[in-house]
CSV table of C-alpha atoms and ligand atoms in Angstrom, one decimal:
chain,number,residue,atom,x,y,z
W,8,MET,CA,0.0,0.0,0.0
W,9,ALA,CA,1.3,3.4,-0.9
W,10,LYS,CA,2.0,5.6,2.1
W,11,ILE,CA,2.0,9.3,2.3
W,12,ASN,CA,4.7,11.5,3.7
W,13,SER,CA,3.1,11.7,7.2
W,14,ASN,CA,5.2,14.8,8.0
W,15,TYR,CA,2.6,16.7,5.9
W,16,GLN,CA,0.0,15.8,8.5
W,17,LYS,CA,2.0,17.7,11.1
W,18,LEU,CA,1.4,20.9,9.2
W,19,GLN,CA,-1.2,23.1,10.9
W,20,ALA,CA,-4.4,23.8,9.0
W,21,GLY,CA,-5.6,27.2,8.1
W,22,TYR,CA,-2.5,28.7,6.5
W,23,LEU,CA,-2.6,32.5,7.1
W,24,PHE,CA,-3.5,33.9,3.7
W,25,PRO,CA,-6.4,31.5,2.9
W,26,GLU,CA,-7.9,32.3,6.3
W,27,ILE,CA,-7.6,36.0,5.6
W,28,GLY,CA,-9.2,35.4,2.2
W,29,ARG,CA,-12.1,33.5,3.8
W,30,ARG,CA,-12.8,36.3,6.3
W,31,VAL,CA,-12.6,39.0,3.7
W,32,ARG,CA,-14.9,37.1,1.3
W,33,ALA,CA,-17.5,36.5,4.1
W,34,PHE,CA,-17.4,40.2,5.0
W,35,ALA,CA,-17.7,41.3,1.4
W,36,ALA,CA,-20.7,39.0,0.8
W,37,GLU,CA,-22.5,40.5,3.8
W,38,ASN,CA,-21.5,44.1,2.9
W,39,PRO,CA,-21.6,44.2,-0.9
W,40,THR,CA,-21.2,48.0,-1.1
W,41,ALA,CA,-18.1,48.3,1.2
W,42,LYS,CA,-15.0,49.5,-0.6
W,43,ILE,CA,-12.4,47.1,0.9
W,44,LEU,CA,-8.8,48.3,0.8
W,45,ARG,CA,-6.2,45.6,0.9
W,46,LEU,CA,-2.9,46.2,2.7
W,47,GLY,CA,-2.6,42.5,3.5
W,48,ILE,CA,-0.7,40.3,1.2
W,49,GLY,CA,2.7,41.5,0.1
W,50,ASP,CA,2.3,41.8,-3.7
W,51,VAL,CA,3.3,44.6,-5.9
W,52,VAL,CA,0.8,46.7,-7.9
W,53,LEU,CA,2.8,48.8,-10.2
W,54,PRO,CA,3.2,47.5,-13.8
W,55,LEU,CA,6.6,46.4,-15.1
W,56,PRO,CA,8.7,49.4,-16.3
W,57,GLU,CA,9.4,50.1,-19.9
W,58,PRO,CA,13.1,48.9,-20.1
W,59,ILE,CA,12.1,45.6,-18.7
W,60,ILE,CA,9.0,45.0,-20.8
W,61,SER,CA,10.9,46.0,-23.9
W,62,ALA,CA,13.7,43.5,-23.1
W,63,LEU,CA,11.0,40.8,-22.6
W,64,LYS,CA,9.3,41.6,-25.9
W,65,THR,CA,12.6,41.6,-27.8
W,66,ALA,CA,13.5,38.3,-26.3
W,67,ALA,CA,10.1,36.9,-27.2
W,68,ASP,CA,10.6,37.9,-30.8
W,69,GLU,CA,13.9,36.2,-30.8
W,70,MET,CA,12.2,33.0,-30.0
W,71,SER,CA,10.1,33.3,-33.2
W,72,GLN,CA,13.1,33.4,-35.6
W,73,LYS,CA,15.1,30.2,-36.4
W,74,GLU,CA,18.4,32.1,-36.1
W,75,SER,CA,17.8,33.2,-32.6
W,76,PHE,CA,15.4,30.5,-31.3
W,77,LYS,CA,16.5,28.9,-28.0
W,78,GLY,CA,15.5,25.6,-26.4
W,79,TYR,CA,16.8,24.4,-23.0
W,80,GLY,CA,19.1,26.9,-21.4
W,81,PRO,CA,21.7,26.2,-18.7
W,82,GLU,CA,19.9,25.1,-15.5
W,83,GLN,CA,21.8,27.7,-13.4
W,84,GLY,CA,20.9,30.6,-15.7
W,85,TYR,CA,22.3,32.3,-18.8
W,86,ASP,CA,25.8,33.7,-18.5
W,87,PHE,CA,24.6,37.2,-19.3
W,88,LEU,CA,22.4,37.3,-16.2
W,89,LEU,CA,24.9,35.5,-14.0
W,90,GLN,CA,27.4,38.2,-14.9
W,91,ALA,CA,24.9,41.0,-14.4
W,92,VAL,CA,24.1,39.7,-10.9
W,93,ALA,CA,27.8,39.2,-9.9
W,94,ALA,CA,28.5,42.8,-11.1
W,95,HIS,CA,25.6,44.1,-9.1
W,96,TYR,CA,27.0,42.4,-6.0
W,97,GLN,CA,30.5,43.8,-6.6
W,98,SER,CA,28.9,47.3,-6.9
W,99,GLN,CA,27.5,46.7,-3.4
W,100,GLY,CA,30.8,45.8,-2.0
W,101,ALA,CA,30.1,42.0,-1.8
W,102,ASN,CA,32.5,39.6,-3.4
W,103,VAL,CA,30.3,37.1,-5.5
W,104,GLU,CA,31.5,35.3,-8.6
W,105,ALA,CA,29.2,34.6,-11.6
W,106,ASP,CA,29.5,30.8,-11.1
W,107,GLU,CA,28.3,31.1,-7.5
W,108,VAL,CA,24.9,32.5,-8.7
W,109,PHE,CA,21.9,30.3,-9.4
W,110,ILE,CA,19.0,31.9,-11.3
W,111,SER,CA,15.6,30.5,-10.3
W,112,ASP,CA,11.9,31.2,-10.6
W,113,GLY,CA,11.6,32.5,-7.0
W,114,SER,CA,13.0,32.8,-3.6
W,115,LYS,CA,10.0,31.0,-2.2
W,116,CYS,CA,11.1,27.9,-4.0
W,117,ASP,CA,14.8,28.4,-3.3
W,118,THR,CA,14.3,29.0,0.5
W,119,ALA,CA,12.0,26.0,0.5
W,120,ASN,CA,14.2,23.7,-1.5
W,121,ILE,CA,17.6,24.5,-0.1
W,122,GLN,CA,17.0,22.4,3.1
W,123,GLU,CA,17.0,19.2,1.1
W,124,ILE,CA,20.8,19.4,0.5
W,125,PHE,CA,21.2,19.3,4.3
W,126,ALA,CA,20.8,16.3,6.5
W,127,THR,CA,17.4,15.8,8.3
W,128,ASP,CA,19.0,15.6,11.7
W,129,ASN,CA,20.3,19.2,11.6
W,130,ILE,CA,19.0,21.5,14.3
W,131,ILE,CA,17.2,24.4,12.7
W,132,ALA,CA,16.7,27.9,14.1
W,133,VAL,CA,14.1,30.4,12.9
W,134,THR,CA,13.0,33.7,14.1
W,135,ASP,CA,9.5,34.2,15.7
W,136,PRO,CA,7.7,35.8,13.9
W,137,VAL,CA,8.9,34.2,10.6
W,138,TYR,CA,8.2,33.9,6.9
W,139,PRO,CA,6.2,30.6,7.1
W,140,VAL,CA,8.0,28.9,4.2
W,141,TYR,CA,11.1,28.3,6.2
W,142,VAL,CA,9.2,26.4,8.9
W,143,ASP,CA,6.7,24.5,6.8
W,144,THR,CA,9.3,23.1,4.4
W,145,ASN,CA,11.3,21.7,7.4
W,146,VAL,CA,8.2,20.2,8.8
W,147,MET,CA,7.6,18.5,5.4
W,148,ALA,CA,11.1,17.1,5.4
W,149,GLY,CA,10.7,15.6,8.8
W,150,ARG,CA,13.2,17.9,10.6
W,151,THR,CA,10.7,18.8,13.3
W,152,GLY,CA,8.5,17.2,15.9
W,153,ALA,CA,4.7,17.7,16.0
W,154,ALA,CA,3.0,21.1,16.5
W,155,GLU,CA,2.9,21.9,20.2
W,156,ASN,CA,1.4,24.7,22.2
W,157,LEU,CA,1.6,28.2,20.7
W,158,GLY,CA,1.7,26.4,17.3
W,159,ARG,CA,5.4,25.8,17.6
W,160,TYR,CA,7.0,22.6,16.3
W,161,GLY,CA,9.1,20.4,18.4
W,162,LYS,CA,12.9,20.3,17.7
W,163,LEU,CA,12.9,23.7,15.9
W,164,VAL,CA,14.7,26.5,17.8
W,165,TYR,CA,12.7,29.7,17.9
W,166,LEU,CA,14.4,33.1,18.3
W,167,PRO,CA,11.9,35.7,19.5
W,168,THR,CA,12.2,39.0,17.7
W,169,THR,CA,10.0,41.6,19.5
W,170,ALA,CA,10.0,45.2,20.4
W,171,GLU,CA,12.0,44.3,23.5
W,172,ASN,CA,15.1,43.3,21.5
W,173,GLY,CA,14.5,45.8,18.7
W,174,PHE,CA,13.4,42.9,16.4
W,175,ASP,CA,17.0,41.8,16.1
W,176,PRO,CA,17.3,38.0,16.3
W,177,PRO,CA,19.1,36.9,19.4
W,178,LEU,CA,21.8,34.2,19.2
W,179,PRO,CA,20.4,30.8,20.3
W,180,GLU,CA,21.3,29.6,23.7
W,181,GLY,CA,22.6,26.2,22.5
W,182,LYS,CA,24.2,25.1,19.3
W,183,VAL,CA,22.1,25.1,16.1
W,184,ASP,CA,23.3,23.9,12.7
W,185,ILE,CA,21.3,26.0,10.3
W,186,VAL,CA,19.6,29.4,10.9
W,187,TYR,CA,17.3,31.3,8.6
W,188,LEU,CA,17.6,35.1,8.8
W,189,CYS,CA,15.6,37.6,6.8
W,190,SER,CA,16.8,41.2,6.6
W,191,PRO,CA,15.1,43.6,5.8
W,192,ASN,CA,12.5,41.5,7.5
W,193,ASN,CA,9.1,40.3,6.5
W,194,PRO,CA,7.0,40.7,8.6
W,195,THR,CA,8.6,43.1,11.1
W,196,GLY,CA,10.1,45.5,8.6
W,197,ALA,CA,13.3,45.6,10.7
W,198,VAL,CA,16.8,45.6,9.2
W,199,MET,CA,19.6,43.8,11.0
W,200,PRO,CA,22.4,46.1,12.0
W,201,ARG,CA,25.9,45.4,10.7
W,202,SER,CA,27.0,44.6,14.3
W,203,SER,CA,24.3,42.0,14.6
W,204,LEU,CA,25.2,40.3,11.2
W,205,GLU,CA,28.9,40.3,12.3
W,206,LYS,CA,27.8,38.5,15.5
W,207,TRP,CA,25.9,35.9,13.5
W,208,VAL,CA,28.7,35.2,11.1
W,209,ARG,CA,31.0,34.7,14.1
W,210,TYR,CA,28.5,32.4,15.7
W,211,ALA,CA,28.2,30.4,12.4
W,212,GLN,CA,32.0,30.1,12.2
W,213,ALA,CA,32.4,29.0,15.8
W,214,ASN,CA,29.6,26.5,15.6
W,215,GLU,CA,30.2,25.3,12.0
W,216,ALA,CA,26.6,26.4,11.3
W,217,VAL,CA,25.1,27.7,8.0
W,218,ILE,CA,23.2,30.9,7.7
W,219,LEU,CA,20.4,31.0,5.1
W,220,PHE,CA,20.1,34.7,4.5
W,221,ASP,CA,16.9,35.9,2.8
W,222,ALA,CA,17.6,39.4,1.3
W,223,ALA,CA,14.4,39.6,-0.8
W,224,TYR,CA,13.9,43.2,0.4
W,225,GLU,CA,17.5,44.5,0.2
W,226,ALA,CA,16.6,47.0,-2.5
W,227,PHE,CA,14.1,48.7,-0.2
W,228,ILE,CA,16.9,49.8,2.2
W,229,ARG,CA,16.9,53.6,2.3
W,230,GLU,CA,19.4,54.4,5.1
W,231,PRO,CA,22.9,54.6,3.9
W,232,GLY,CA,25.4,52.2,5.7
W,233,GLN,CA,22.8,49.4,6.3
W,234,VAL,CA,23.9,45.9,5.0
W,235,HIS,CA,22.4,44.8,1.7
W,236,SER,CA,24.3,41.5,1.4
W,237,ILE,CA,25.6,39.2,4.1
W,238,TYR,CA,28.7,38.9,2.0
W,239,GLU,CA,29.6,42.5,3.0
W,240,ILE,CA,30.5,40.8,6.3
W,241,GLU,CA,33.9,39.4,6.6
W,242,GLY,CA,33.9,35.6,6.7
W,243,ALA,CA,30.3,35.3,5.5
W,244,ARG,CA,31.4,33.5,2.2
W,245,ASP,CA,32.4,30.5,4.4
W,246,VAL,CA,29.1,30.2,6.3
W,247,ALA,CA,26.2,31.8,4.3
W,248,ILE,CA,23.9,31.2,1.4
W,249,GLU,CA,22.0,34.3,0.2
W,250,PHE,CA,18.6,34.5,-1.5
W,251,ARG,CA,17.4,37.5,-3.5
W,252,SER,CA,14.3,38.0,-5.6
W,253,LEU,CA,13.2,40.3,-8.4
W,254,SER,CA,9.6,39.8,-7.2
W,255,LYS,CA,9.3,42.9,-4.9
W,256,THR,CA,12.4,44.6,-6.2
W,257,ALA,CA,11.4,44.9,-9.8
W,258,GLY,CA,7.7,43.8,-9.9
W,259,PHE,CA,8.4,40.2,-11.0
W,260,THR,CA,5.9,38.5,-8.8
W,261,GLY,CA,3.9,37.6,-11.9
W,262,ILE,CA,6.7,36.8,-14.3
W,263,ARG,CA,9.1,35.1,-11.7
W,264,CYS,CA,12.8,35.5,-11.4
W,265,ALA,CA,15.1,35.2,-8.4
W,266,TYR,CA,18.7,34.2,-7.6
W,267,THR,CA,20.6,32.4,-4.9
W,268,VAL,CA,24.2,32.6,-4.1
W,269,VAL,CA,26.1,29.6,-2.9
W,270,PRO,CA,29.8,30.6,-2.4
W,271,LYS,CA,32.3,27.9,-3.4
W,272,SER,CA,34.0,28.3,-0.1
W,273,LEU,CA,31.0,27.3,1.9
W,274,LYS,CA,31.5,23.8,3.4
W,275,ALA,CA,29.6,21.4,5.6
W,276,HIS,CA,30.3,18.0,7.0
W,277,ASN,CA,29.1,14.7,5.5
W,278,ASP,CA,28.2,11.7,7.7
W,279,LYS,CA,31.9,10.6,7.8
W,280,GLY,CA,32.8,14.0,9.2
W,281,GLU,CA,34.5,15.2,6.0
W,282,LEU,CA,34.1,18.7,4.8
W,283,VAL,CA,32.2,19.0,1.5
W,284,ALA,CA,31.5,22.1,-0.7
W,285,VAL,CA,27.8,22.8,-0.6
W,286,HIS,CA,28.0,24.6,-4.0
W,287,GLY,CA,28.3,21.2,-5.8
W,288,LEU,CA,25.3,19.8,-4.0
W,289,TRP,CA,23.0,22.7,-5.0
W,290,LEU,CA,24.4,22.6,-8.6
W,291,ARG,CA,23.5,18.9,-8.6
W,292,ARG,CA,20.1,19.5,-7.1
W,293,GLN,CA,19.2,22.2,-9.6
W,294,THR,CA,20.5,20.4,-12.7
W,295,THR,CA,18.5,17.3,-11.6
W,296,LYS,CA,15.2,18.9,-10.6
W,297,PHE,CA,15.1,22.2,-12.4
W,298,ASN,CA,15.4,23.2,-16.1
W,299,GLY,CA,16.0,26.9,-15.7
W,300,VAL,CA,14.1,30.1,-16.0
W,301,SER,CA,12.8,30.9,-19.5
W,302,TYR,CA,15.0,32.9,-21.8
W,303,PRO,CA,12.7,35.9,-22.2
W,304,ILE,CA,12.3,36.2,-18.4
W,305,GLN,CA,16.1,36.1,-18.0
W,306,LYS,CA,16.5,38.9,-20.6
W,307,ALA,CA,13.9,40.9,-18.7
W,308,ALA,CA,15.8,40.3,-15.5
W,309,GLU,CA,19.1,41.4,-17.2
W,310,ALA,CA,17.4,44.7,-18.0
W,311,VAL,CA,16.8,45.2,-14.3
W,312,PHE,CA,20.5,45.7,-13.9
W,313,SER,CA,20.9,48.1,-16.9
W,314,PRO,CA,21.2,51.8,-16.1
W,315,GLU,CA,17.7,52.5,-17.4
W,316,GLY,CA,16.3,49.5,-15.6
W,317,LYS,CA,17.9,50.4,-12.3
W,318,LYS,CA,16.4,53.9,-12.6
W,319,ALA,CA,12.9,52.6,-13.4
W,320,VAL,CA,13.0,50.0,-10.6
W,321,GLU,CA,14.3,52.6,-8.1
W,322,ASP,CA,11.4,54.9,-9.0
W,323,ASN,CA,8.9,52.2,-8.2
W,324,ILE,CA,10.6,51.3,-4.9
W,325,ALA,CA,10.6,55.0,-4.0
W,326,TYR,CA,6.9,55.1,-4.7
W,327,TYR,CA,6.3,52.1,-2.3
W,328,MET,CA,8.6,53.6,0.3
W,329,GLU,CA,6.7,56.8,0.2
W,330,ASN,CA,3.6,54.8,0.9
W,331,ALA,CA,5.4,53.2,3.8
W,332,ARG,CA,6.3,56.7,5.2
W,333,ILE,CA,2.6,57.8,4.8
W,334,ILE,CA,1.4,54.7,6.8
W,335,ARG,CA,4.1,54.9,9.4
W,336,GLU,CA,3.8,58.6,10.1
W,337,GLY,CA,0.0,58.7,9.7
W,338,LEU,CA,-0.5,55.9,12.3
W,339,ALA,CA,2.2,57.2,14.6
W,340,ALA,CA,0.4,60.6,14.6
W,341,ALA,CA,-2.8,58.8,15.5
W,342,GLY,CA,-1.2,57.3,18.5
W,343,PHE,CA,-0.2,53.8,17.2
W,344,THR,CA,3.1,52.3,18.1
W,345,VAL,CA,4.7,51.5,14.7
W,346,TYR,CA,7.9,49.7,13.6
W,347,GLY,CA,9.5,49.1,10.3
W,348,GLY,CA,8.6,51.0,7.1
W,349,VAL,CA,12.0,52.7,6.9
W,350,ASN,CA,14.1,50.1,5.1
W,351,ALA,CA,11.3,47.7,4.3
W,352,PRO,CA,7.9,47.9,2.7
W,353,TYR,CA,6.2,46.6,5.8
W,354,ILE,CA,4.8,48.4,8.8
W,355,TRP,CA,4.6,46.3,12.0
W,356,LEU,CA,2.3,47.9,14.5
W,357,LYS,CA,1.5,47.1,18.0
W,358,VAL,CA,-2.2,46.2,18.3
W,359,PRO,CA,-3.8,48.7,20.7
W,360,GLY,CA,-6.1,48.1,23.6
W,361,GLY,CA,-4.9,44.6,24.4
W,362,LEU,CA,-6.7,43.0,21.5
W,363,THR,CA,-5.4,39.9,19.8
W,364,SER,CA,-4.1,40.4,16.3
W,365,TRP,CA,-7.0,38.5,14.8
W,366,ASP,CA,-9.5,40.6,16.9
W,367,PHE,CA,-7.8,43.7,15.5
W,368,PHE,CA,-8.0,42.2,12.0
W,369,ASP,CA,-11.7,41.7,12.3
W,370,LYS,CA,-12.2,45.2,13.8
W,371,LEU,CA,-10.2,46.9,11.1
W,372,LEU,CA,-12.1,44.9,8.4
W,373,ARG,CA,-15.5,45.7,9.9
W,374,GLU,CA,-15.0,49.4,10.9
W,375,ALA,CA,-12.5,50.6,8.4
W,376,ASN,CA,-12.9,48.0,5.6
W,377,VAL,CA,-9.1,47.7,5.6
W,378,VAL,CA,-7.4,44.3,5.3
W,379,GLY,CA,-4.0,43.8,7.0
W,380,THR,CA,-2.2,40.7,8.3
W,381,PRO,CA,-2.5,39.5,11.9
W,382,GLY,CA,1.0,39.1,13.4
W,383,ALA,CA,0.0,35.9,15.1
W,384,GLY,CA,-0.1,34.3,11.6
W,385,PHE,CA,3.7,34.6,11.5
W,386,GLY,CA,4.4,33.0,14.9
W,387,SER,CA,3.5,33.2,18.5
W,388,CYS,CA,5.7,36.2,19.1
W,389,GLY,CA,3.7,38.0,16.3
W,390,GLU,CA,0.7,38.0,18.6
W,391,GLY,CA,-0.2,41.5,19.6
W,392,TYR,CA,1.2,42.9,16.3
W,393,PHE,CA,-0.2,43.6,12.9
W,394,ARG,CA,1.4,44.0,9.5
W,395,LEU,CA,0.5,46.6,6.9
W,396,SER,CA,2.0,46.4,3.5
W,397,ALA,CA,3.2,49.5,1.5
W,398,PHE,CA,2.5,47.7,-1.8
W,399,GLY,CA,-0.6,49.6,-2.9
W,400,PHE,CA,-1.7,52.6,-5.0
W,401,ARG,CA,-1.1,55.9,-3.3
W,402,GLU,CA,-4.8,56.9,-3.1
W,403,ASN,CA,-5.7,53.6,-1.5
W,404,VAL,CA,-2.9,53.9,1.0
W,405,GLU,CA,-3.9,57.4,1.9
W,406,GLU,CA,-7.6,56.4,2.2
W,407,ALA,CA,-6.7,53.4,4.4
W,408,VAL,CA,-4.6,55.5,6.8
W,409,ARG,CA,-7.5,58.0,7.0
W,410,ARG,CA,-9.9,55.3,7.9
W,411,ILE,CA,-7.7,53.5,10.4
W,412,LYS,CA,-7.2,56.8,12.2
W,413,GLU,CA,-11.0,57.0,12.7
W,414,VAL,CA,-11.3,53.5,14.2
E,1,PLP,C1,8.2,37.8,-1.2
E,1,PLP,C2,9.2,37.1,-0.4
E,1,PLP,C3,10.2,36.3,-1.1
E,1,PLP,C4,10.2,36.2,-2.6
E,1,PLP,O1,9.4,35.2,-3.1
E,1,PLP,P1,9.4,34.9,-4.6
E,1,PLP,O2,9.2,33.4,-4.7
E,1,PLP,O3,10.7,35.3,-5.2
E,1,PLP,O4,8.3,35.7,-5.2
E,1,PLP,C5,11.2,35.7,-0.4
E,1,PLP,N1,11.2,35.9,1.0
E,1,PLP,C6,10.4,36.6,1.6
E,1,PLP,C7,10.5,36.8,3.1
E,1,PLP,C8,9.3,37.3,0.9
E,1,PLP,O5,8.5,38.0,1.6
């Protein structure tokens, strides 16, 4: 008899966004005239800028001519894009070689899939609150125990990030093997200071641990001097894998392109205790299970790194970050305690009046017709917090802030 992977049954039902969708649909059905404003799910709204679309169209046309048609490409990505990504890293003061870059169709998949090149008995640390993909994929792989109280899984090490520690992940008390860090952070909007990243790299060196660094929001950093890439930190090339995505950066959520860096100097032990380069494992994984991102999309991605592309993308990011400022300052003026929104497109606010984050979700939906994301959906330490996204049209953001102030 075929057996399922029972680890899937450990996953907790009612994943955050479907539950939000269910509550919003129910409300909309009862209140058909309400104009609902959505600052919930982190998805971009601005269309792809001209230099990117034009590269995409040109590449699509190339596929229609026998001289320039292309079939399968290299699984890790075309050289033109690997070179553009490496040059971008160099310009940010991070030493990354083109053959350490892997192009993919998303950081969700990469942060989800990376765990399979590591043994199932590794001890994993995640922050709380956390991007749920890191946790659920380790549950699926059998690296955790069952869900316990507070919805936490056994064996996982949770690092609370709260207002008390400035949302800066504390080092674990014991030894962990793999840690997921996300900076600028979804959902808290916090950026990890350089000193904190240095501390983490030293921890990883001392404990022979690997840092999985999700930098999906690095392009949203506004303050000079903040760290964009973990490879800006000395020694990080020996201990860290970095994930970046064009989804939020360049509006690619619908057309899909991301990249992951696995430095050739990153090593981990095999079961004989020998050191093995992790790069070769990820290369093997990708060439076996993935056939690459389509040529037109990679040409569109290349255009993101051209001077015109960079300018256009920066204009869109500036638009979202002005939204973030409007939300942050508007709500602060109305007496809310707000975090984030300076170097990340998320505002993380303290739920007022001792309500739970789901109570506040319902209240905001009913009284302001505004949809946000309850912090508890990202982990038990997210309880009492609420996430608002700056990905929206200006008029909707302004209207949402006006309405929230009246609640
Ligand atoms: C949006 C997001 C990503 C990017 O996902 P894609 O699959 O590239 O669209 C990665 N990490 C975090 C934390 C995100 O919020």
